[in-house]
Coordinates of C-alpha atoms in Angstrom, one line a residue:
Q3 CA 139.3 190.3 130.9
V4 CA 136.0 187.7 130.2
Q5 CA 132.2 188.6 130.4
L6 CA 129.0 186.1 130.8
V7 CA 125.7 187.3 130.4
E8 CA 123.0 185.2 131.1
S9 CA 119.4 185.4 129.7
G10 CA 116.2 183.3 129.0
G11 CA 114.7 183.2 132.7
G12 CA 111.2 184.3 133.5
L13 CA 108.1 182.8 135.0
V14 CA 106.7 179.7 133.8
Q15 CA 104.0 177.4 135.7
A16 CA 104.9 173.9 137.3
G17 CA 105.6 171.4 134.5
G18 CA 106.7 173.8 131.9
S19 CA 110.3 174.2 129.7
L20 CA 112.8 177.6 130.0
R21 CA 115.7 177.4 128.1
L22 CA 118.7 179.8 129.0
S23 CA 121.6 181.1 127.8
C24 CA 124.8 182.3 128.7
A25 CA 127.2 184.0 126.2
A26 CA 130.6 184.4 126.7
S27 CA 132.8 187.5 125.2
G28 CA 136.1 188.7 125.9
S29 CA 139.8 186.8 126.4
I30 CA 138.9 183.7 126.2
I31 CA 142.1 181.6 125.9
S32 CA 141.4 178.2 127.3
I33 CA 138.4 177.1 129.3
N34 CA 138.4 173.6 130.8
A35 CA 134.2 173.6 131.8
M36 CA 131.2 175.6 131.7
N37 CA 128.8 175.6 134.6
W38 CA 125.4 176.2 135.7
Y39 CA 124.5 176.9 139.5
R40 CA 121.9 178.0 141.3
Q41 CA 120.8 180.2 144.6
A42 CA 117.5 179.9 145.7
P43 CA 116.4 182.5 148.7
G44 CA 118.4 181.6 152.0
K45 CA 120.0 178.8 150.8
Q46 CA 123.3 178.1 149.6
R47 CA 124.8 178.4 145.7
E48 CA 124.4 174.9 144.1
L49 CA 125.9 173.4 141.4
V50 CA 123.3 172.2 138.5
A51 CA 124.7 171.1 135.7
T52 CA 128.8 171.2 134.0
I53 CA 129.9 170.7 130.7
T54 CA 134.1 170.1 130.2
S55 CA 136.1 171.2 127.0
G56 CA 135.5 167.5 125.9
G57 CA 132.1 167.5 126.2
S58 CA 131.4 165.5 129.4
T59 CA 128.6 166.8 131.1
N60 CA 127.3 166.2 134.7
Y61 CA 123.8 167.1 136.7
A62 CA 122.9 167.4 140.3
D63 CA 120.5 164.6 141.4
S64 CA 117.6 166.6 141.6
V65 CA 117.5 167.8 138.0
K66 CA 119.0 164.7 136.3
G67 CA 116.4 163.7 133.5
R68 CA 115.0 167.0 133.2
F69 CA 117.7 169.5 132.4
T70 CA 120.1 169.5 129.4
I71 CA 123.6 171.7 129.0
S72 CA 124.9 172.1 125.9
R73 CA 127.0 174.5 124.0
D74 CA 127.6 176.2 120.8
N75 CA 131.4 176.9 120.3
A76 CA 130.6 179.0 117.7
K77 CA 128.9 181.4 119.2
S78 CA 130.7 181.0 122.6
T79 CA 127.5 179.9 124.2
V80 CA 126.2 177.4 126.7
Y81 CA 122.7 176.7 127.0
L82 CA 120.6 174.7 129.7
Q83 CA 117.4 173.5 128.7
M84 CA 115.1 172.9 131.6
N85 CA 111.9 170.6 131.3
S86 CA 109.3 169.9 133.8
L87 CA 110.3 172.5 135.7
K88 CA 109.1 172.2 139.6
P89 CA 108.2 175.1 142.2
E90 CA 111.9 174.3 143.8
D91 CA 113.6 175.1 140.8
T92 CA 112.9 178.8 141.7
A93 CA 116.2 180.5 141.8
V94 CA 118.9 182.9 140.5
Y95 CA 120.3 180.5 137.9
Y96 CA 124.0 181.8 137.0
C97 CA 126.5 181.0 134.3
N98 CA 130.4 180.4 135.8
M99 CA 133.5 179.7 133.8
V100 CA 136.4 177.8 135.1
A101 CA 140.0 178.7 132.7
G102 CA 142.9 177.6 134.6
L103 CA 142.9 178.9 137.7
L104 CA 140.6 181.7 136.8
R105 CA 136.8 181.8 137.6
Y106 CA 134.4 183.9 136.0
W107 CA 130.5 184.8 137.1
G108 CA 127.2 186.1 135.1
Q109 CA 125.3 188.4 136.6
G110 CA 122.7 185.6 137.2
T111 CA 119.1 185.1 135.3
Q112 CA 115.8 185.0 137.5
V113 CA 113.9 181.3 137.2
T114 CA 110.2 181.5 138.8
V115 CA 108.6 178.6 138.8
S116 CA 104.7 178.8 140.3
S117 CA 102.7 176.1 141.8

């Protein structure tokens, strides 16, 4: 069983920054990719950023140039550095692990950006 625990969310003013962390634990055998998703009230969950096992990254157009996904393999942790935050970035952010046919989710962390 794999557990993902997010942290680092909070309230920030527009233009500010936050860094989210996702710590993985448990029986981690082979990870294909780690993702950050977000879900705003009344909207569908959307993919924000991906980092593959090979280190390739990909971002949603809405966050390109502002968000950076990275990982620390020694700590089994993935990060999402969010800069130049906008009110439309307000959402619950979820960490997701893809391991073969399996998908794991964290409990989510709230990010609120005030104007």
